[in-house]
């Protein structure tokens, strides 16, 4: 059976799914002081129902990497960057330990200036003195020739716990994006690997021995936990990705639509075009810096069940802060859940505490407790509605990429709003009043994100570059570099890219199942020197698209 665990800002959700559907589920309060304890408790809950031997596949989604960056608890990183002529690497400076080194590779992958290893040694000494133990090394056009980055790894590795190289994340160009991706990967490496250690230890202690132990990536696919240890940046935004995969699993969506996952801390918003989720094709921004991390296109706002309510003379507002659980459950300040409690929309904890909190908030401004509660609920719904409208407008202002195609010139016009998460049912009638589109709440709304995590398939992509004039072929993310003959063809390049990807996925134990390897780009341009054609520049991109396991989807799918 398949187990999915989604660690959210307020709740940790877990499900166990068999061929006939959901066998067991759990929703537990997330312990922010010990996120790993929340995972252990969720695993123990599932194991107590079905027995530890029942779990053959375990997928997790986690906010750990995201939180480390947002909360400023990530490690300081020593960044070693070489650019050469053109864009100044200083334009992409990150952190306090950023070193620009002499050296250059051109767009054809030719070394035009040797890397200054003496300058690199001096920078490493500065890192050592500052106590910096994780590093990133990025050289311009390293996707065409990675030798300078590899030389930096050899220098840094003896004094580093982690060295992230720019060319290993993607074959696509984008110097600034590659710097930020490598930098953030090293920054969250330590906290993420501690998470992996604890997960593996918990699984062993509970006697769970899954054939597959994976983590959800930002693009909605999974990768083995063992592989993710070197690529923790890929787990950024895995929570919103679980929401998207969850709605794909439980509903058959064919139309333009909006997905809302209303949690305790945030509401995650996603948009589908013709039934397909949108994707950030170039890569998401992390802490305001564009990266090469491909991700499902989502937006999060600070409105959730545990969002604190504030009152001023002008307005009653929900969020964006979460200061603890609702007052009805012993929290310090009134939240949206308390407002829903007071309006008899839900029944959580002690409603008398909810009333007392609302009364105390409203009294200084002349508001009754009921008035505060009603205004808070209206404010929360209006915030969600206005953010959805703004998100759709933003999407329609530029080309739309789904996980399948580029929809050039296509306008997204949602006709349905699918709502999931703990407060989904309580807010559904109010949301229907706010939206002109039909509002739909699936039966498994409370744990749909964990279902998405459980059923998500492995994904991976590779880019192959071949310069037949230079006689060189590289697949940067797989570390492949070899010579090619002058007559190497685009068809041969496509075949090699697919074969290398298939072999890599087999080597890491990824079970593709029904997921095919697809070519998403194939281009070939003649290379001319003087008046003569000397070869071709070939690029191939292959991938396994994100999706859910079809056999289990049939078991959990509902009428939506």
PDB file of C-alpha atoms in Angstrom, residues 277-541:
ATOM      1  CA  UNK A 277      -1.752  22.546 -13.928  1.00  0.00           C
ATOM      2  CA  UNK A 278       0.447  25.476 -14.874  1.00  0.00           C
ATOM      3  CA  UNK A 279       4.195  25.339 -14.354  1.00  0.00           C
ATOM      4  CA  UNK A 280       6.930  27.937 -13.846  1.00  0.00           C
ATOM      5  CA  UNK A 281       8.858  26.856 -16.891  1.00  0.00           C
ATOM      6  CA  UNK A 282      11.999  28.938 -16.303  1.00  0.00           C
ATOM      7  CA  UNK A 283      12.098  28.321 -12.547  1.00  0.00           C
ATOM      8  CA  UNK A 284      10.685  29.820  -9.355  1.00  0.00           C
ATOM      9  CA  UNK A 285      12.046  32.708  -7.330  1.00  0.00           C
ATOM     10  CA  UNK A 286      13.404  31.851  -3.866  1.00  0.00           C
ATOM     11  CA  UNK A 287      13.803  34.749  -1.427  1.00  0.00           C
ATOM     12  CA  UNK A 288      13.281  37.052  -4.399  1.00  0.00           C
ATOM     13  CA  UNK A 289      16.024  35.438  -6.528  1.00  0.00           C
ATOM     14  CA  UNK A 290      15.087  33.618  -9.768  1.00  0.00           C
ATOM     15  CA  UNK A 291      16.338  30.016  -9.802  1.00  0.00           C
ATOM     16  CA  UNK A 292      16.336  26.998 -12.112  1.00  0.00           C
ATOM     17  CA  UNK A 293      13.965  25.028  -9.845  1.00  0.00           C
ATOM     18  CA  UNK A 294      11.002  24.076 -12.035  1.00  0.00           C
ATOM     19  CA  UNK A 295       7.793  24.207 -10.045  1.00  0.00           C
ATOM     20  CA  UNK A 296       4.056  24.071 -10.404  1.00  0.00           C
ATOM     21  CA  UNK A 297       2.800  27.630 -10.584  1.00  0.00           C
ATOM     22  CA  UNK A 298       1.175  28.455  -7.256  1.00  0.00           C
ATOM     23  CA  UNK A 299       0.667  31.406  -4.953  1.00  0.00           C
ATOM     24  CA  UNK A 300       0.422  31.361  -1.154  1.00  0.00           C
ATOM     25  CA  UNK A 301      -1.269  34.012   0.980  1.00  0.00           C
ATOM     26  CA  UNK A 302      -1.318  34.383   4.744  1.00  0.00           C
ATOM     27  CA  UNK A 303      -4.967  33.430   5.274  1.00  0.00           C
ATOM     28  CA  UNK A 304      -5.731  30.187   7.082  1.00  0.00           C
ATOM     29  CA  UNK A 305      -7.706  28.734   9.937  1.00  0.00           C
ATOM     30  CA  UNK A 306      -5.082  29.742  12.491  1.00  0.00           C
ATOM     31  CA  UNK A 307      -4.430  33.212  11.020  1.00  0.00           C
ATOM     32  CA  UNK A 308      -4.618  35.863  13.730  1.00  0.00           C
ATOM     33  CA  UNK A 309      -7.420  38.445  13.618  1.00  0.00           C
ATOM     34  CA  UNK A 310      -6.594  42.108  14.094  1.00  0.00           C
ATOM     35  CA  UNK A 311      -9.056  44.963  14.642  1.00  0.00           C
ATOM     36  CA  UNK A 312      -8.625  48.647  13.977  1.00  0.00           C
ATOM     37  CA  UNK A 313     -11.082  51.509  13.791  1.00  0.00           C
ATOM     38  CA  UNK A 314     -11.144  51.099  10.011  1.00  0.00           C
ATOM     39  CA  UNK A 315     -11.247  47.336   9.515  1.00  0.00           C
ATOM     40  CA  UNK A 316     -11.167  43.782  10.806  1.00  0.00           C
ATOM     41  CA  UNK A 317      -8.431  41.738   9.117  1.00  0.00           C
ATOM     42  CA  UNK A 318      -7.383  38.081   9.059  1.00  0.00           C
ATOM     43  CA  UNK A 319      -3.668  37.262   8.782  1.00  0.00           C
ATOM     44  CA  UNK A 320      -1.046  37.213   7.532  1.00  0.00           C
ATOM     45  CA  UNK A 321       0.483  36.180  10.862  1.00  0.00           C
ATOM     46  CA  UNK A 322      -0.052  32.897  12.657  1.00  0.00           C
ATOM     47  CA  UNK A 323       0.635  33.262  16.370  1.00  0.00           C
ATOM     48  CA  UNK A 324      -0.560  29.857  17.500  1.00  0.00           C
ATOM     49  CA  UNK A 325      -3.692  27.696  17.510  1.00  0.00           C
ATOM     50  CA  UNK A 326      -7.208  29.132  17.902  1.00  0.00           C
ATOM     51  CA  UNK A 327      -8.218  30.427  21.339  1.00  0.00           C
ATOM     52  CA  UNK A 328     -10.831  27.654  21.380  1.00  0.00           C
ATOM     53  CA  UNK A 329      -7.892  25.224  21.556  1.00  0.00           C
ATOM     54  CA  UNK A 330      -5.867  27.247  24.050  1.00  0.00           C
ATOM     55  CA  UNK A 331      -4.176  29.646  21.644  1.00  0.00           C
ATOM     56  CA  UNK A 332      -3.083  33.179  22.575  1.00  0.00           C
ATOM     57  CA  UNK A 333      -5.182  35.271  20.146  1.00  0.00           C
ATOM     58  CA  UNK A 334      -8.438  34.910  18.188  1.00  0.00           C
ATOM     59  CA  UNK A 335      -8.139  33.314  14.751  1.00  0.00           C
ATOM     60  CA  UNK A 336     -10.342  32.618  11.752  1.00  0.00           C
ATOM     61  CA  UNK A 337     -11.357  29.300  13.342  1.00  0.00           C
ATOM     62  CA  UNK A 338     -12.588  31.230  16.402  1.00  0.00           C
ATOM     63  CA  UNK A 339     -14.652  33.475  14.127  1.00  0.00           C
ATOM     64  CA  UNK A 340     -16.180  30.420  12.420  1.00  0.00           C
ATOM     65  CA  UNK A 341     -16.830  28.929  15.852  1.00  0.00           C
ATOM     66  CA  UNK A 342     -18.686  32.017  16.982  1.00  0.00           C
ATOM     67  CA  UNK A 343     -20.828  32.072  13.845  1.00  0.00           C
ATOM     68  CA  UNK A 344     -21.756  28.388  14.389  1.00  0.00           C
ATOM     69  CA  UNK A 345     -20.161  27.430  11.075  1.00  0.00           C
ATOM     70  CA  UNK A 346     -17.951  24.870  12.825  1.00  0.00           C
ATOM     71  CA  UNK A 347     -17.603  23.457  16.346  1.00  0.00           C
ATOM     72  CA  UNK A 348     -13.982  23.337  17.522  1.00  0.00           C
ATOM     73  CA  UNK A 349     -12.725  23.241  21.107  1.00  0.00           C
ATOM     74  CA  UNK A 350     -14.378  25.559  23.617  1.00  0.00           C
ATOM     75  CA  UNK A 351     -16.541  28.195  21.850  1.00  0.00           C
ATOM     76  CA  UNK A 352     -16.664  30.244  25.062  1.00  0.00           C
ATOM     77  CA  UNK A 353     -12.955  30.979  24.659  1.00  0.00           C
ATOM     78  CA  UNK A 354     -13.601  32.046  21.065  1.00  0.00           C
ATOM     79  CA  UNK A 355     -16.314  34.443  22.266  1.00  0.00           C
ATOM     80  CA  UNK A 356     -14.111  35.892  24.990  1.00  0.00           C
ATOM     81  CA  UNK A 357     -11.290  36.536  22.522  1.00  0.00           C
ATOM     82  CA  UNK A 358     -13.573  38.229  19.982  1.00  0.00           C
ATOM     83  CA  UNK A 359     -15.182  40.370  22.667  1.00  0.00           C
ATOM     84  CA  UNK A 360     -11.789  41.526  23.941  1.00  0.00           C
ATOM     85  CA  UNK A 361     -10.680  42.396  20.392  1.00  0.00           C
ATOM     86  CA  UNK A 362     -13.800  44.361  19.547  1.00  0.00           C
ATOM     87  CA  UNK A 363     -14.442  46.226  22.815  1.00  0.00           C
ATOM     88  CA  UNK A 364     -11.791  48.991  22.383  1.00  0.00           C
ATOM     89  CA  UNK A 365     -13.329  49.884  19.020  1.00  0.00           C
ATOM     90  CA  UNK A 366     -16.997  49.549  19.954  1.00  0.00           C
ATOM     91  CA  UNK A 367     -17.583  46.217  18.158  1.00  0.00           C
ATOM     92  CA  UNK A 368     -19.555  43.287  19.544  1.00  0.00           C
ATOM     93  CA  UNK A 369     -17.987  39.823  19.437  1.00  0.00           C
ATOM     94  CA  UNK A 370     -20.397  38.660  16.718  1.00  0.00           C
ATOM     95  CA  UNK A 371     -19.587  41.721  14.595  1.00  0.00           C
ATOM     96  CA  UNK A 372     -15.864  40.994  14.777  1.00  0.00           C
ATOM     97  CA  UNK A 373     -16.409  37.345  13.842  1.00  0.00           C
ATOM     98  CA  UNK A 374     -18.647  38.164  10.862  1.00  0.00           C
ATOM     99  CA  UNK A 375     -16.291  40.868   9.583  1.00  0.00           C
ATOM    100  CA  UNK A 376     -13.280  38.546   9.946  1.00  0.00           C
ATOM    101  CA  UNK A 377     -14.893  35.796   7.883  1.00  0.00           C
ATOM    102  CA  UNK A 378     -15.903  38.266   5.173  1.00  0.00           C
ATOM    103  CA  UNK A 379     -12.370  39.700   5.124  1.00  0.00           C
ATOM    104  CA  UNK A 380     -10.810  36.230   4.756  1.00  0.00           C
ATOM    105  CA  UNK A 381     -13.103  35.295   1.874  1.00  0.00           C
ATOM    106  CA  UNK A 382     -12.583  38.647   0.154  1.00  0.00           C
ATOM    107  CA  UNK A 383      -8.788  38.317   0.441  1.00  0.00           C
ATOM    108  CA  UNK A 384      -8.922  34.891  -1.187  1.00  0.00           C
ATOM    109  CA  UNK A 385     -11.218  36.116  -3.958  1.00  0.00           C
ATOM    110  CA  UNK A 386      -9.106  39.187  -4.756  1.00  0.00           C
ATOM    111  CA  UNK A 387      -5.846  37.185  -4.772  1.00  0.00           C
ATOM    112  CA  UNK A 388      -7.359  34.625  -7.142  1.00  0.00           C
ATOM    113  CA  UNK A 389      -8.469  37.402  -9.501  1.00  0.00           C
ATOM    114  CA  UNK A 390      -5.011  39.011  -9.385  1.00  0.00           C
ATOM    115  CA  UNK A 391      -3.303  35.658  -9.982  1.00  0.00           C
ATOM    116  CA  UNK A 392      -5.464  34.888 -13.019  1.00  0.00           C
ATOM    117  CA  UNK A 393      -4.794  38.370 -14.447  1.00  0.00           C
ATOM    118  CA  UNK A 394      -1.061  37.878 -13.956  1.00  0.00           C
ATOM    119  CA  UNK A 395      -1.206  34.486 -15.675  1.00  0.00           C
ATOM    120  CA  UNK A 396      -3.033  35.955 -18.659  1.00  0.00           C
ATOM    121  CA  UNK A 397      -0.465  38.734 -19.045  1.00  0.00           C
ATOM    122  CA  UNK A 398       2.222  36.375 -20.346  1.00  0.00           C
ATOM    123  CA  UNK A 399       2.504  33.009 -22.147  1.00  0.00           C
ATOM    124  CA  UNK A 400       0.934  30.133 -20.238  1.00  0.00           C
ATOM    125  CA  UNK A 401       2.910  26.928 -19.722  1.00  0.00           C
ATOM    126  CA  UNK A 402       1.119  23.809 -18.519  1.00  0.00           C
ATOM    127  CA  UNK A 403       2.869  20.539 -17.675  1.00  0.00           C
ATOM    128  CA  UNK A 404       2.036  19.511 -21.251  1.00  0.00           C
ATOM    129  CA  UNK A 405       2.287  22.518 -23.574  1.00  0.00           C
ATOM    130  CA  UNK A 406       2.924  26.169 -24.153  1.00  0.00           C
ATOM    131  CA  UNK A 407      -0.525  27.711 -24.648  1.00  0.00           C
ATOM    132  CA  UNK A 408       0.534  30.762 -26.609  1.00  0.00           C
ATOM    133  CA  UNK A 409      -2.116  33.475 -26.806  1.00  0.00           C
ATOM    134  CA  UNK A 410      -4.496  31.363 -24.680  1.00  0.00           C
ATOM    135  CA  UNK A 411      -6.528  33.175 -22.011  1.00  0.00           C
ATOM    136  CA  UNK A 412      -7.380  31.196 -18.867  1.00  0.00           C
ATOM    137  CA  UNK A 413     -11.033  31.638 -17.857  1.00  0.00           C
ATOM    138  CA  UNK A 414     -11.857  29.496 -14.815  1.00  0.00           C
ATOM    139  CA  UNK A 415     -15.348  28.032 -14.549  1.00  0.00           C
ATOM    140  CA  UNK A 416     -14.861  26.081 -11.310  1.00  0.00           C
ATOM    141  CA  UNK A 417     -13.146  26.606  -7.954  1.00  0.00           C
ATOM    142  CA  UNK A 418     -12.045  23.389  -6.210  1.00  0.00           C
ATOM    143  CA  UNK A 419     -11.534  23.810  -2.462  1.00  0.00           C
ATOM    144  CA  UNK A 420      -9.581  21.524  -0.141  1.00  0.00           C
ATOM    145  CA  UNK A 421      -7.973  21.721   3.314  1.00  0.00           C
ATOM    146  CA  UNK A 422      -9.389  21.621   6.844  1.00  0.00           C
ATOM    147  CA  UNK A 423     -11.652  24.728   6.677  1.00  0.00           C
ATOM    148  CA  UNK A 424     -12.793  24.001   3.087  1.00  0.00           C
ATOM    149  CA  UNK A 425     -16.287  22.704   3.874  1.00  0.00           C
ATOM    150  CA  UNK A 426     -16.913  25.374   6.507  1.00  0.00           C
ATOM    151  CA  UNK A 427     -16.079  28.157   4.057  1.00  0.00           C
ATOM    152  CA  UNK A 428     -17.600  26.627   0.910  1.00  0.00           C
ATOM    153  CA  UNK A 429     -20.966  28.425   1.086  1.00  0.00           C
ATOM    154  CA  UNK A 430     -19.285  31.772   1.753  1.00  0.00           C
ATOM    155  CA  UNK A 431     -16.844  31.191  -1.083  1.00  0.00           C
ATOM    156  CA  UNK A 432     -19.739  30.336  -3.403  1.00  0.00           C
ATOM    157  CA  UNK A 433     -21.295  33.692  -2.564  1.00  0.00           C
ATOM    158  CA  UNK A 434     -17.983  35.431  -3.349  1.00  0.00           C
ATOM    159  CA  UNK A 435     -17.158  33.633  -6.616  1.00  0.00           C
ATOM    160  CA  UNK A 436     -19.211  33.616  -9.794  1.00  0.00           C
ATOM    161  CA  UNK A 437     -17.642  30.236 -10.640  1.00  0.00           C
ATOM    162  CA  UNK A 438     -19.039  26.970  -9.251  1.00  0.00           C
ATOM    163  CA  UNK A 439     -17.356  26.028  -5.957  1.00  0.00           C
ATOM    164  CA  UNK A 440     -16.632  22.301  -5.516  1.00  0.00           C
ATOM    165  CA  UNK A 441     -15.436  20.544  -2.336  1.00  0.00           C
ATOM    166  CA  UNK A 442     -14.222  16.941  -2.877  1.00  0.00           C
ATOM    167  CA  UNK A 443     -15.214  14.319  -0.296  1.00  0.00           C
ATOM    168  CA  UNK A 444     -11.597  13.851   0.834  1.00  0.00           C
ATOM    169  CA  UNK A 445     -10.982  17.602   1.090  1.00  0.00           C
ATOM    170  CA  UNK A 446      -9.305  17.369   4.503  1.00  0.00           C
ATOM    171  CA  UNK A 447      -6.420  15.088   3.424  1.00  0.00           C
ATOM    172  CA  UNK A 448      -6.314  15.545  -0.357  1.00  0.00           C
ATOM    173  CA  UNK A 449      -2.770  16.951  -0.146  1.00  0.00           C
ATOM    174  CA  UNK A 450      -1.509  13.768   1.524  1.00  0.00           C
ATOM    175  CA  UNK A 451      -3.286  11.726  -1.162  1.00  0.00           C
ATOM    176  CA  UNK A 452      -1.454  13.799  -3.769  1.00  0.00           C
ATOM    177  CA  UNK A 453       1.871  13.110  -2.083  1.00  0.00           C
ATOM    178  CA  UNK A 454       1.131   9.376  -1.937  1.00  0.00           C
ATOM    179  CA  UNK A 455       0.160   9.019  -5.592  1.00  0.00           C
ATOM    180  CA  UNK A 456       2.699  11.351  -7.230  1.00  0.00           C
ATOM    181  CA  UNK A 457       4.989   9.700  -9.789  1.00  0.00           C
ATOM    182  CA  UNK A 458       8.765  10.178 -10.136  1.00  0.00           C
ATOM    183  CA  UNK A 459       9.869  12.958 -12.474  1.00  0.00           C
ATOM    184  CA  UNK A 460      13.193  13.972 -13.940  1.00  0.00           C
ATOM    185  CA  UNK A 461      14.445  15.878 -16.944  1.00  0.00           C
ATOM    186  CA  UNK A 462      17.736  16.113 -18.831  1.00  0.00           C
ATOM    187  CA  UNK A 463      19.169  18.418 -21.465  1.00  0.00           C
ATOM    188  CA  UNK A 464      21.739  17.125 -23.954  1.00  0.00           C
ATOM    189  CA  UNK A 465      24.038  19.473 -25.849  1.00  0.00           C
ATOM    190  CA  UNK A 466      26.184  18.406 -28.784  1.00  0.00           C
ATOM    191  CA  UNK A 467      28.607  20.622 -30.717  1.00  0.00           C
ATOM    192  CA  UNK A 468      29.734  18.513 -33.651  1.00  0.00           C
ATOM    193  CA  UNK A 469      32.238  21.172 -34.754  1.00  0.00           C
ATOM    194  CA  UNK A 470      33.983  20.941 -31.393  1.00  0.00           C
ATOM    195  CA  UNK A 471      33.321  17.187 -31.212  1.00  0.00           C
ATOM    196  CA  UNK A 472      31.766  17.459 -27.747  1.00  0.00           C
ATOM    197  CA  UNK A 473      28.565  16.176 -26.079  1.00  0.00           C
ATOM    198  CA  UNK A 474      27.404  16.984 -22.533  1.00  0.00           C
ATOM    199  CA  UNK A 475      24.428  16.127 -20.332  1.00  0.00           C
ATOM    200  CA  UNK A 476      25.152  18.483 -17.413  1.00  0.00           C
ATOM    201  CA  UNK A 477      22.682  17.183 -14.804  1.00  0.00           C
ATOM    202  CA  UNK A 478      23.975  13.615 -15.248  1.00  0.00           C
ATOM    203  CA  UNK A 479      27.650  14.531 -15.380  1.00  0.00           C
ATOM    204  CA  UNK A 480      28.029  13.118 -18.906  1.00  0.00           C
ATOM    205  CA  UNK A 481      30.748  14.540 -21.176  1.00  0.00           C
ATOM    206  CA  UNK A 482      32.138  12.712 -24.189  1.00  0.00           C
ATOM    207  CA  UNK A 483      33.406  13.241 -27.734  1.00  0.00           C
ATOM    208  CA  UNK A 484      31.156  12.909 -30.793  1.00  0.00           C
ATOM    209  CA  UNK A 485      31.845  12.552 -34.490  1.00  0.00           C
ATOM    210  CA  UNK A 486      31.129  15.306 -36.971  1.00  0.00           C
ATOM    211  CA  UNK A 487      28.188  13.353 -38.423  1.00  0.00           C
ATOM    212  CA  UNK A 488      26.407  12.948 -35.060  1.00  0.00           C
ATOM    213  CA  UNK A 489      22.711  13.540 -35.874  1.00  0.00           C
ATOM    214  CA  UNK A 490      19.736  15.050 -34.031  1.00  0.00           C
ATOM    215  CA  UNK A 491      18.040  11.623 -34.078  1.00  0.00           C
ATOM    216  CA  UNK A 492      21.078  10.054 -32.420  1.00  0.00           C
ATOM    217  CA  UNK A 493      21.099  12.853 -29.833  1.00  0.00           C
ATOM    218  CA  UNK A 494      17.423  12.285 -29.043  1.00  0.00           C
ATOM    219  CA  UNK A 495      18.004   8.553 -28.635  1.00  0.00           C
ATOM    220  CA  UNK A 496      20.994   9.050 -26.367  1.00  0.00           C
ATOM    221  CA  UNK A 497      19.174  11.585 -24.165  1.00  0.00           C
ATOM    222  CA  UNK A 498      16.249   9.198 -23.638  1.00  0.00           C
ATOM    223  CA  UNK A 499      18.533   6.226 -22.971  1.00  0.00           C
ATOM    224  CA  UNK A 500      20.692   8.120 -20.490  1.00  0.00           C
ATOM    225  CA  UNK A 501      17.582   9.353 -18.648  1.00  0.00           C
ATOM    226  CA  UNK A 502      16.096   5.855 -18.535  1.00  0.00           C
ATOM    227  CA  UNK A 503      19.372   4.398 -17.230  1.00  0.00           C
ATOM    228  CA  UNK A 504      19.661   7.095 -14.575  1.00  0.00           C
ATOM    229  CA  UNK A 505      16.124   6.553 -13.315  1.00  0.00           C
ATOM    230  CA  UNK A 506      16.770   2.806 -13.120  1.00  0.00           C
ATOM    231  CA  UNK A 507      19.997   3.428 -11.194  1.00  0.00           C
ATOM    232  CA  UNK A 508      18.197   5.393  -8.458  1.00  0.00           C
ATOM    233  CA  UNK A 509      15.374   2.865  -8.189  1.00  0.00           C
ATOM    234  CA  UNK A 510      12.664   5.122  -9.613  1.00  0.00           C
ATOM    235  CA  UNK A 511       9.656   3.087 -10.735  1.00  0.00           C
ATOM    236  CA  UNK A 512       8.336   4.795 -13.875  1.00  0.00           C
ATOM    237  CA  UNK A 513       5.270   2.593 -14.170  1.00  0.00           C
ATOM    238  CA  UNK A 514       3.101   4.053 -16.894  1.00  0.00           C
ATOM    239  CA  UNK A 515       5.071   7.325 -17.164  1.00  0.00           C
ATOM    240  CA  UNK A 516       6.765   7.595 -20.583  1.00  0.00           C
ATOM    241  CA  UNK A 517       9.967   9.472 -21.396  1.00  0.00           C
ATOM    242  CA  UNK A 518       9.099  12.296 -23.760  1.00  0.00           C
ATOM    243  CA  UNK A 519      11.138  14.644 -25.927  1.00  0.00           C
ATOM    244  CA  UNK A 520       9.991  18.190 -25.230  1.00  0.00           C
ATOM    245  CA  UNK A 521      12.597  20.019 -27.310  1.00  0.00           C
ATOM    246  CA  UNK A 522      14.787  19.075 -30.254  1.00  0.00           C
ATOM    247  CA  UNK A 523      16.742  21.710 -32.169  1.00  0.00           C
ATOM    248  CA  UNK A 524      19.745  21.742 -34.469  1.00  0.00           C
ATOM    249  CA  UNK A 525      21.531  24.831 -35.801  1.00  0.00           C
ATOM    250  CA  UNK A 526      24.374  24.926 -38.343  1.00  0.00           C
ATOM    251  CA  UNK A 527      27.722  26.247 -37.078  1.00  0.00           C
ATOM    252  CA  UNK A 528      29.492  28.492 -39.591  1.00  0.00           C
ATOM    253  CA  UNK A 529      33.078  29.690 -39.510  1.00  0.00           C
ATOM    254  CA  UNK A 530      34.120  32.038 -42.283  1.00  0.00           C
ATOM    255  CA  UNK A 531      32.085  30.990 -45.309  1.00  0.00           C
ATOM    256  CA  UNK A 532      31.853  27.287 -44.467  1.00  0.00           C
ATOM    257  CA  UNK A 533      29.564  25.154 -42.340  1.00  0.00           C
ATOM    258  CA  UNK A 534      31.690  23.267 -39.838  1.00  0.00           C
ATOM    259  CA  UNK A 535      29.076  21.326 -37.868  1.00  0.00           C
ATOM    260  CA  UNK A 536      25.852  21.551 -35.892  1.00  0.00           C
ATOM    261  CA  UNK A 537      24.816  22.693 -32.423  1.00  0.00           C
ATOM    262  CA  UNK A 538      22.188  20.223 -31.194  1.00  0.00           C
ATOM    263  CA  UNK A 539      19.976  20.520 -28.100  1.00  0.00           C
ATOM    264  CA  UNK A 540      17.586  17.851 -26.817  1.00  0.00           C
ATOM    265  CA  UNK A 541      15.400  18.052 -23.711  1.00  0.00           C
TER     266      UNK A 541
END
